[in-house]
Short mmCIF file of C-alpha atoms in Angstrom, two decimals:
data_model
loop_
_atom_site.label_atom_id
_atom_site.label_comp_id
_atom_site.label_asym_id
_atom_site.label_seq_id
_atom_site.Cartn_x
_atom_site.Cartn_y
_atom_site.Cartn_z
CA UNK A 1 -72.70 198.14 -78.35
CA UNK A 2 -71.61 197.63 -82.39
CA UNK A 3 -74.15 197.00 -84.81
CA UNK A 4 -72.26 196.46 -87.53
CA UNK A 5 -68.91 196.05 -88.90
CA UNK A 6 -67.78 199.50 -90.41
CA UNK A 7 -69.28 200.36 -86.15
CA UNK A 8 -66.88 198.36 -84.77
CA UNK A 9 -63.34 199.88 -87.65
CA UNK A 10 -64.40 203.12 -87.23
CA UNK A 11 -64.02 202.62 -83.28
CA UNK A 12 -60.90 200.63 -82.91
CA UNK A 13 -59.12 203.49 -85.30
CA UNK A 14 -60.73 205.97 -83.82
CA UNK A 15 -58.11 205.21 -80.53
CA UNK A 16 -55.95 206.99 -83.36
CA UNK A 17 -55.80 210.20 -81.26
CA UNK A 18 -54.10 208.75 -78.09
CA UNK A 19 -51.30 208.08 -80.30
CA UNK A 20 -48.88 205.62 -78.74
CA UNK A 21 -48.57 205.61 -74.77
CA UNK A 22 -45.22 202.89 -73.63
CA UNK A 23 -46.33 200.89 -71.12
CA UNK A 24 -46.96 197.02 -69.52
CA UNK A 25 -49.91 198.30 -67.44
CA UNK A 26 -53.63 199.17 -69.48
CA UNK A 27 -53.15 195.53 -71.01
CA UNK A 28 -52.29 194.04 -67.91
CA UNK A 29 -55.19 195.58 -66.71
CA UNK A 30 -57.78 194.29 -69.77
CA UNK A 31 -56.00 190.83 -69.10
CA UNK A 32 -56.98 190.76 -65.97
CA UNK A 33 -60.81 191.95 -66.23
CA UNK A 34 -61.02 189.16 -69.04
CA UNK A 35 -59.71 186.14 -67.24
CA UNK A 36 -55.84 186.32 -67.73
CA UNK A 37 -56.42 184.83 -71.25
CA UNK A 38 -53.01 185.48 -72.35
CA UNK A 39 -51.84 182.31 -70.06
CA UNK A 40 -53.53 179.86 -71.81
CA UNK A 41 -51.73 180.23 -75.01
CA UNK A 42 -48.85 178.64 -76.48
CA UNK A 43 -46.90 181.82 -77.85
CA UNK A 44 -44.36 181.94 -80.13
CA UNK A 45 -42.94 186.06 -79.96
CA UNK A 46 -41.21 187.95 -82.41
CA UNK A 47 -39.48 190.60 -82.33
CA UNK A 48 -36.81 193.01 -84.42
CA UNK A 49 -36.61 196.28 -86.78
CA UNK A 50 -37.20 194.43 -90.60
CA UNK A 51 -37.87 190.66 -91.24
CA UNK A 52 -41.02 190.14 -88.22
CA UNK A 53 -44.09 189.70 -90.45
CA UNK A 54 -41.70 187.54 -92.73
CA UNK A 55 -40.77 185.30 -90.13
CA UNK A 56 -44.02 185.02 -88.44
CA UNK A 57 -45.51 183.69 -92.02
CA UNK A 58 -42.25 181.17 -92.35
CA UNK A 59 -42.88 180.05 -89.61
CA UNK A 60 -46.69 179.85 -89.77
CA UNK A 61 -46.51 177.22 -93.46
CA UNK A 62 -44.11 175.50 -91.28
CA UNK A 63 -46.25 174.57 -88.85
CA UNK A 64 -49.71 174.55 -90.19
CA UNK A 65 -47.88 171.79 -93.25
CA UNK A 66 -47.52 170.11 -89.95
CA UNK A 67 -51.00 169.69 -89.80
CA UNK A 68 -51.16 172.85 -87.25
CA UNK A 69 -54.02 175.55 -86.90
CA UNK A 70 -51.79 178.23 -85.75
CA UNK A 71 -52.80 182.27 -85.74
CA UNK A 72 -50.99 185.54 -86.12
CA UNK A 73 -51.12 188.59 -84.54
CA UNK A 74 -48.99 191.02 -86.90
CA UNK A 75 -49.02 194.55 -87.69
CA UNK A 76 -49.61 196.60 -90.14
CA UNK A 77 -52.25 194.84 -92.77
CA UNK A 78 -51.93 194.96 -96.33
CA UNK A 79 -54.29 194.06 -97.93
CA UNK A 80 -57.40 194.68 -95.51
CA UNK A 81 -57.54 194.71 -91.45
CA UNK A 82 -58.71 191.61 -90.91
CA UNK A 83 -55.97 189.73 -91.50
CA UNK A 84 -53.84 191.60 -88.01
CA UNK A 85 -56.32 188.56 -86.50
CA UNK A 86 -55.23 185.10 -88.96
CA UNK A 87 -55.77 181.84 -88.34
CA UNK A 88 -53.93 178.94 -90.89
CA UNK A 89 -53.10 182.88 -92.96
CA UNK A 90 -57.08 183.55 -93.43
CA UNK A 91 -58.04 186.94 -92.05
CA UNK A 92 -60.83 187.00 -89.24
CA UNK A 93 -64.61 187.07 -90.33
CA UNK A 94 -66.03 190.71 -90.51
CA UNK A 95 -68.92 189.39 -88.33
CA UNK A 96 -65.48 187.74 -85.20
CA UNK A 97 -64.47 191.77 -85.01
CA UNK A 98 -67.58 192.87 -84.39
CA UNK A 99 -68.01 190.57 -81.16
CA UNK A 100 -63.72 191.31 -79.90
CA UNK A 101 -64.86 195.19 -80.02
CA UNK A 102 -68.27 194.10 -78.12
CA UNK A 103 -65.58 192.73 -76.39
CA UNK A 104 -63.22 195.13 -75.85
CA UNK A 105 -65.63 198.25 -75.50
CA UNK A 106 -66.56 198.39 -71.99
CA UNK A 107 -63.15 197.79 -71.00
CA UNK A 108 -61.66 200.52 -72.70
CA UNK A 109 -64.61 202.59 -71.27
CA UNK A 110 -63.85 201.69 -67.42
CA UNK A 111 -60.06 201.82 -67.92
CA UNK A 112 -60.26 205.16 -69.85
CA UNK A 113 -61.83 206.40 -66.39
CA UNK A 114 -59.16 205.04 -64.11
CA UNK A 115 -55.68 207.02 -63.60
CA UNK A 116 -54.04 204.59 -66.50
CA UNK A 117 -56.68 205.95 -69.03
CA UNK A 118 -58.15 204.76 -72.07
CA UNK A 119 -56.53 201.90 -74.59
CA UNK A 120 -55.02 202.54 -77.54
CA UNK A 121 -55.50 201.44 -81.16
CA UNK A 122 -53.03 198.98 -81.17
CA UNK A 123 -53.55 197.48 -77.18
CA UNK A 124 -56.68 197.27 -78.38
CA UNK A 125 -56.71 195.15 -81.23
CA UNK A 126 -53.31 193.61 -78.49
CA UNK A 127 -56.09 192.98 -76.35
CA UNK A 128 -58.86 191.54 -79.71
CA UNK A 129 -56.06 188.85 -80.51
CA UNK A 130 -55.36 187.15 -76.87
CA UNK A 131 -59.32 187.25 -76.30
CA UNK A 132 -60.18 185.99 -79.84
CA UNK A 133 -57.52 183.33 -79.62
CA UNK A 134 -58.13 181.52 -75.87
CA UNK A 135 -61.70 182.96 -75.82
CA UNK A 136 -62.75 181.49 -79.40
CA UNK A 137 -60.40 180.11 -81.01
CA UNK A 138 -58.05 177.80 -79.71
CA UNK A 139 -55.37 176.46 -82.02
CA UNK A 140 -51.82 175.18 -81.63
CA UNK A 141 -49.87 177.94 -81.68
CA UNK A 142 -50.48 181.53 -81.82
CA UNK A 143 -47.23 183.73 -83.28
CA UNK A 144 -46.98 187.25 -82.10
CA UNK A 145 -45.47 190.14 -83.37
CA UNK A 146 -44.23 192.96 -81.71
CA UNK A 147 -45.34 196.27 -82.47
CA UNK A 148 -43.14 198.64 -81.67
CA UNK A 149 -39.92 197.85 -79.28
CA UNK A 150 -40.34 195.15 -77.57
CA UNK A 151 -40.34 195.83 -73.80
CA UNK A 152 -43.60 198.50 -73.92
CA UNK A 153 -45.26 196.82 -76.71
CA UNK A 154 -48.76 195.70 -75.84
CA UNK A 155 -47.73 192.13 -76.72
CA UNK A 156 -44.98 191.62 -74.31
CA UNK A 157 -47.72 189.42 -71.65
CA UNK A 158 -46.53 186.53 -73.16
CA UNK A 159 -44.31 183.62 -71.35
CA UNK A 160 -43.73 182.24 -74.59
CA UNK A 161 -42.62 179.05 -75.96
CA UNK A 162 -39.39 181.29 -78.21
CA UNK A 163 -38.46 184.45 -78.86
CA UNK A 164 -36.93 185.31 -82.28
CA UNK A 165 -34.62 188.99 -82.74
CA UNK A 166 -34.70 189.33 -86.51
CA UNK A 167 -32.18 191.93 -86.57
CA UNK A 168 -31.75 195.73 -85.38
CA UNK A 169 -32.59 198.65 -87.54
CA UNK A 170 -32.50 203.05 -87.04
CA UNK A 171 -36.09 203.07 -86.92
CA UNK A 172 -38.71 204.87 -84.73
CA UNK A 173 -35.07 206.04 -82.66
CA UNK A 174 -38.32 208.73 -81.69
CA UNK A 175 -38.91 206.87 -79.45
CA UNK A 176 -36.79 203.54 -78.93
CA UNK A 177 -32.96 205.83 -78.85
CA UNK A 178 -30.27 206.79 -81.81
CA UNK A 179 -28.02 203.91 -81.10
CA UNK A 180 -28.18 200.33 -82.00
CA UNK A 181 -27.23 199.35 -78.49
CA UNK A 182 -30.06 201.89 -76.96
CA UNK A 183 -33.16 200.12 -79.29
CA UNK A 184 -31.71 196.76 -78.75
CA UNK A 185 -32.42 197.04 -75.53
CA UNK A 186 -36.05 197.53 -75.97
CA UNK A 187 -36.19 194.82 -78.68
CA UNK A 188 -34.35 192.12 -75.98
CA UNK A 189 -37.11 193.36 -73.47
CA UNK A 190 -39.12 190.58 -74.72
CA UNK A 191 -36.58 187.49 -73.83
CA UNK A 192 -38.41 186.31 -70.89
CA UNK A 193 -37.05 183.51 -67.97
CA UNK A 194 -35.03 180.17 -69.53
CA UNK A 195 -36.56 180.62 -73.06
CA UNK A 196 -34.87 180.76 -75.79
CA UNK A 197 -34.03 183.35 -77.98
CA UNK A 198 -33.50 183.15 -81.58
CA UNK A 199 -31.62 185.66 -83.08
CA UNK A 200 -30.19 187.97 -87.04
CA UNK A 201 -28.67 190.40 -85.41
CA UNK A 202 -25.17 190.77 -86.39
CA UNK A 203 -24.36 194.11 -85.74
CA UNK A 204 -21.52 193.73 -82.48
CA UNK A 205 -22.79 196.38 -80.54
CA UNK A 206 -26.56 195.26 -81.01
CA UNK A 207 -25.91 191.80 -79.88
CA UNK A 208 -23.36 192.14 -77.30
CA UNK A 209 -26.59 193.32 -75.33
CA UNK A 210 -28.94 190.72 -76.37
CA UNK A 211 -26.06 188.50 -75.36
CA UNK A 212 -26.25 190.14 -71.99
CA UNK A 213 -30.43 190.54 -71.22
CA UNK A 214 -29.85 186.56 -72.29
CA UNK A 215 -27.29 185.60 -69.87
CA UNK A 216 -29.81 187.99 -67.55
CA UNK A 217 -32.20 185.42 -68.23
CA UNK A 218 -30.57 182.29 -68.27
CA UNK A 219 -32.63 182.28 -71.57
CA UNK A 220 -30.04 180.20 -73.69
CA UNK A 221 -29.41 182.01 -77.21
CA UNK A 222 -29.27 180.56 -81.19
CA UNK A 223 -27.09 183.34 -83.01
CA UNK A 224 -26.04 183.92 -86.74
CA UNK A 225 -22.96 183.06 -87.94
CA UNK A 226 -22.27 181.52 -84.10
CA UNK A 227 -24.87 178.33 -83.84
CA UNK A 228 -25.74 178.92 -86.74
CA UNK A 229 -25.29 179.72 -90.06
CA UNK A 230 -25.82 180.71 -94.00
CA UNK A 231 -24.19 178.93 -96.89
CA UNK A 232 -24.02 178.64 -100.79
CA UNK A 233 -27.32 181.03 -101.37
CA UNK A 234 -28.04 181.10 -104.69
CA UNK A 235 -30.75 184.14 -106.27
CA UNK A 236 -33.29 181.73 -108.02
CA UNK A 237 -36.20 182.91 -111.00
CA UNK A 238 -38.62 183.48 -108.63
CA UNK A 239 -37.27 182.79 -104.47
CA UNK A 240 -34.00 181.87 -102.91
CA UNK A 241 -32.10 178.62 -102.11
CA UNK A 242 -29.94 178.46 -99.59
CA UNK A 243 -28.63 175.85 -96.81
CA UNK A 244 -28.88 176.49 -93.37
CA UNK A 245 -26.35 174.76 -91.11
CA UNK A 246 -27.91 174.36 -87.16
CA UNK A 247 -26.79 172.71 -84.21
CA UNK A 248 -30.12 169.82 -84.49
CA UNK A 249 -29.55 169.40 -87.99
CA UNK A 250 -28.40 170.65 -91.20
CA UNK A 251 -30.33 171.05 -94.91
CA UNK A 252 -29.24 171.73 -97.49
CA UNK A 253 -30.94 173.27 -101.11
CA UNK A 254 -33.72 175.17 -98.87
CA UNK A 255 -35.52 176.62 -101.67
CA UNK A 256 -38.27 179.73 -100.24
CA UNK A 257 -40.51 181.89 -102.71
CA UNK A 258 -39.91 184.97 -100.76
CA UNK A 259 -36.98 187.35 -103.36
CA UNK A 260 -34.07 188.62 -101.39
CA UNK A 261 -31.07 187.05 -99.42
CA UNK A 262 -32.17 188.47 -96.27
CA UNK A 263 -35.06 186.53 -96.65
CA UNK A 264 -33.05 184.06 -96.35
CA UNK A 265 -32.35 184.57 -92.63
CA UNK A 266 -36.15 184.77 -91.81
CA UNK A 267 -36.61 181.81 -92.61
CA UNK A 268 -33.47 179.68 -91.09
CA UNK A 269 -34.70 182.14 -88.12
CA UNK A 270 -38.15 180.16 -87.85
CA UNK A 271 -36.41 177.00 -88.58
CA UNK A 272 -35.11 176.55 -85.84
CA UNK A 273 -38.39 178.18 -84.14
CA UNK A 274 -39.63 174.79 -85.48
CA UNK A 275 -36.14 172.51 -84.80
CA UNK A 276 -35.64 173.77 -80.90
CA UNK A 277 -39.99 173.42 -80.43
CA UNK A 278 -39.26 169.49 -82.08
CA UNK A 279 -36.57 168.20 -80.00
CA UNK A 280 -38.15 170.10 -76.32
CA UNK A 281 -41.23 167.32 -78.36
CA UNK A 282 -44.10 170.33 -78.18
CA UNK A 283 -44.26 169.50 -82.47
CA UNK A 284 -43.58 167.24 -84.04
CA UNK A 285 -43.05 168.16 -87.82
CA UNK A 286 -40.75 166.83 -90.25
CA UNK A 287 -37.94 167.91 -92.43
CA UNK A 288 -40.34 167.21 -95.94
CA UNK A 289 -42.85 169.54 -93.88
CA UNK A 290 -40.18 172.83 -93.24
CA UNK A 291 -38.79 172.30 -97.37
CA UNK A 292 -42.58 172.25 -98.19
CA UNK A 293 -44.36 175.08 -95.94
CA UNK A 294 -41.03 177.42 -96.81
CA UNK A 295 -42.02 176.96 -100.49
CA UNK A 296 -45.73 177.61 -99.83
CA UNK A 297 -45.11 180.73 -97.00
CA UNK A 298 -46.15 184.35 -98.98
CA UNK A 299 -46.72 187.36 -97.32
CA UNK A 300 -48.02 190.37 -99.82
CA UNK A 301 -45.54 193.61 -99.72
CA UNK A 302 -42.28 191.90 -99.79
CA UNK A 303 -40.00 192.75 -102.67
CA UNK A 304 -43.96 190.85 -105.10
CA UNK A 305 -44.07 191.16 -107.75
CA UNK A 306 -47.52 191.78 -108.81
CA UNK A 307 -46.97 191.27 -113.06
CA UNK A 308 -44.62 190.63 -114.92
CA UNK A 309 -46.03 192.49 -118.24
CA UNK A 310 -45.64 195.25 -117.15
CA UNK A 311 -43.22 194.29 -114.23
CA UNK A 312 -44.63 196.22 -110.99
CA UNK A 313 -43.04 195.55 -107.83
CA UNK A 314 -44.54 196.17 -104.83
CA UNK A 315 -42.00 196.56 -102.02
CA UNK A 316 -43.15 197.82 -98.08
CA UNK A 317 -39.16 199.35 -97.70
CA UNK A 318 -40.64 201.78 -94.52
CA UNK A 319 -36.72 202.98 -93.31
CA UNK A 320 -34.09 202.70 -93.62
CA UNK A 321 -32.46 198.96 -93.71
CA UNK A 322 -35.22 198.45 -95.89
CA UNK A 323 -34.43 200.52 -98.61
CA UNK A 324 -31.18 199.36 -98.52
CA UNK A 325 -32.36 195.53 -98.80
CA UNK A 326 -34.20 196.74 -101.57
CA UNK A 327 -31.56 198.32 -103.49
CA UNK A 328 -29.55 195.49 -103.76
CA UNK A 329 -32.65 193.16 -104.93
CA UNK A 330 -33.00 195.99 -107.18
CA UNK A 331 -29.04 195.99 -108.50
CA UNK A 332 -28.46 192.62 -108.49
CA UNK A 333 -31.62 191.74 -110.12
CA UNK A 334 -32.85 194.50 -112.58
CA UNK A 335 -29.90 196.12 -113.50
CA UNK A 336 -30.29 195.63 -117.18
CA UNK A 337 -33.34 197.14 -116.92
CA UNK A 338 -35.21 201.55 -116.68
CA UNK A 339 -35.89 201.15 -112.97
CA UNK A 340 -38.58 204.23 -112.60
CA UNK A 341 -39.34 204.24 -108.07
CA UNK A 342 -42.36 205.90 -107.15
CA UNK A 343 -42.20 206.86 -102.62
CA UNK A 344 -44.00 207.41 -100.32
CA UNK A 345 -42.46 207.45 -96.67
CA UNK A 346 -43.53 209.30 -93.17
CA UNK A 347 -41.76 212.11 -91.30
CA UNK A 348 -40.18 210.31 -88.66
CA UNK A 349 -38.07 208.34 -90.89
CA UNK A 350 -34.81 209.05 -92.14
CA UNK A 351 -35.10 210.31 -95.29
CA UNK A 352 -32.15 212.22 -96.46
CA UNK A 353 -30.68 208.96 -96.21
CA UNK A 354 -32.87 206.75 -97.09
CA UNK A 355 -34.25 208.71 -100.78
CA UNK A 356 -30.17 209.21 -101.03
CA UNK A 357 -30.40 205.04 -101.62
CA UNK A 358 -33.05 204.52 -104.24
CA UNK A 359 -31.90 207.77 -106.13
CA UNK A 360 -28.44 206.09 -107.25
CA UNK A 361 -30.63 202.70 -108.00
CA UNK A 362 -33.33 204.88 -110.27
CA UNK A 363 -33.49 205.52 -113.18
CA UNK A 364 -36.43 207.97 -112.54
CA UNK A 365 -38.09 208.57 -109.28
CA UNK A 366 -41.15 210.42 -108.36
CA UNK A 367 -42.51 211.02 -103.90
CA UNK A 368 -46.22 211.44 -103.42
CA UNK A 369 -47.79 211.75 -99.79
CA UNK A 370 -50.94 210.28 -99.19
CA UNK A 371 -53.62 210.12 -96.90
CA UNK A 372 -52.27 209.03 -93.41
CA UNK A 373 -52.25 211.46 -90.34
CA UNK A 374 -47.69 211.47 -90.25
CA UNK A 375 -47.89 211.46 -94.37
CA UNK A 376 -44.52 213.47 -95.43
CA UNK A 377 -45.77 215.85 -98.50
CA UNK A 378 -44.50 214.79 -102.07
CA UNK A 379 -42.89 217.96 -102.23
CA UNK A 380 -40.57 217.62 -98.65
CA UNK A 381 -39.80 214.05 -100.10
CA UNK A 382 -39.12 215.62 -103.42
CA UNK A 383 -36.10 218.50 -102.25
CA UNK A 384 -33.73 215.24 -100.84
CA UNK A 385 -33.39 213.67 -103.57
CA UNK A 386 -30.20 214.85 -105.20
CA UNK A 387 -31.80 212.51 -108.80
CA UNK A 388 -31.79 214.47 -112.08
CA UNK A 389 -35.07 213.30 -113.33
CA UNK A 390 -36.96 213.34 -110.01
CA UNK A 391 -41.02 215.05 -109.07
CA UNK A 392 -43.50 215.33 -107.25
CA UNK A 393 -46.79 214.00 -107.21
CA UNK A 394 -50.01 215.60 -105.68
CA UNK A 395 -52.39 212.01 -106.58
CA UNK A 396 -50.67 209.15 -107.09
CA UNK A 397 -54.06 206.98 -107.89
CA UNK A 398 -54.29 208.84 -111.67
CA UNK A 399 -50.69 208.97 -111.74
CA UNK A 400 -49.65 204.92 -110.97
CA UNK A 401 -52.25 204.23 -114.09
CA UNK A 402 -50.84 206.38 -116.71
CA UNK A 403 -47.58 205.28 -115.67
CA UNK A 404 -48.59 201.66 -115.70
CA UNK A 405 -49.53 202.18 -119.35
CA UNK A 406 -46.48 203.43 -120.49
CA UNK A 407 -44.63 200.33 -119.50
CA UNK A 408 -42.46 198.09 -121.71
CA UNK A 409 -40.37 195.78 -121.71
CA UNK A 410 -37.62 197.18 -120.07
CA UNK A 411 -38.53 198.71 -117.65
CA UNK A 412 -39.61 198.23 -114.68
CA UNK A 413 -41.97 200.31 -111.58
CA UNK A 414 -41.27 200.03 -108.55
CA UNK A 415 -43.85 201.16 -105.44
CA UNK A 416 -42.27 201.37 -102.02
CA UNK A 417 -41.75 203.16 -98.76
CA UNK A 418 -44.64 202.80 -95.55
CA UNK A 419 -46.28 199.70 -95.80
CA UNK A 420 -49.38 202.48 -94.40
CA UNK A 421 -48.98 203.37 -98.09
CA UNK A 422 -48.34 199.84 -99.48
CA UNK A 423 -51.83 199.21 -98.31
CA UNK A 424 -53.55 201.46 -99.93
CA UNK A 425 -50.96 201.17 -103.40
CA UNK A 426 -51.54 197.54 -103.79
CA UNK A 427 -55.22 196.85 -103.86
CA UNK A 428 -55.94 199.82 -106.51
CA UNK A 429 -52.94 198.35 -107.94
CA UNK A 430 -53.83 195.12 -108.47
CA UNK A 431 -57.18 196.08 -109.41
CA UNK A 432 -55.90 198.04 -112.71
CA UNK A 433 -53.84 194.51 -113.75
CA UNK A 434 -56.27 192.99 -113.24
CA UNK A 435 -58.01 194.27 -116.07
CA UNK A 436 -55.04 194.37 -118.47
CA UNK A 437 -54.04 192.26 -121.34
CA UNK A 438 -50.78 191.82 -122.32
CA UNK A 439 -50.51 190.98 -125.70
CA UNK A 440 -47.60 188.52 -125.60
#
């Protein structure tokens, strides 16, 4: 039995040694032992390469504004491990995490003795989430974010009210496949019989795969630029404005506070899902509730302005598609700034492509490593850059502090890369910025 939070957390993190073990057998075994908690939860399932967390947040904020209690299961965390299991945006308590770990630990030990082998860290956390929302904290809806892929992801034992596939990118190719079509097949694995799927996938080959899977499952499909479209987009000082034309209702002059044109697509998917749930009589959210929820939605580490003076932005652009979006926003919004990028990444990414894109927009680029098993060395990242103003840094903490002290009115510091790095860097930066007094 765990008696402290740190004991429970150390045990959960210790499951990392088992790595990634695709398949649903271990989850099904644990759920059976727990009395099938996944069967009594109302859920929406969200997969895709990028934008899952933001879409979760938009959907949660809209439903919450409508007066509903909403649970979320997301990964990885940015500020606190507990946030992976949250209710109305508030992470579970340390005491609740200990309670959940004590429920799952005996099952994990028993499972380890079977031919299936012990559960991974992600499987343990997923099992904790199912148990929590079914047995401890009953909520009106749970939004589950896929961890990796979809077809064999631990979350894919649910029968959701709706499925969402945000987009397809060439990420985790060593596991999911090397083409958009192969990855789309894995993502489309979350589509269930007769359950509608909402998607912002644009690549023709990837979309065709999703359409084929939806047809096999007799699942209605609602596609961007076909059943719904986004128009009249305008970037605002702190957010975006757009019009959504949808089958059930067209909404003009919608505003979101999250920055980036790509966020309009994530918001649209959330709105469409709410409109569908409204139409089925499962929930009742007014148009004003939708608009208010969009404005209140906040997701840390996604093109997030930590400080305006000095101007510091943090963004979890952890794959090529994320970097492309980041570069677009920097070029569009801050082309009059001296842009200094600090970048860290994991070894299994398309690092040459990612760094090449950053080189084009950065006036200065610094590469750092961090304490994580798959983190790439700073020197290796440096060697991939063609920038004339680059350097590798051994100790990112002290380096960031020194750099922030030198920032002027025309400078912009962008800290980006792996979400695991962002989860370390953000609280560190915020602690410093909280104590900084800028004389206007």
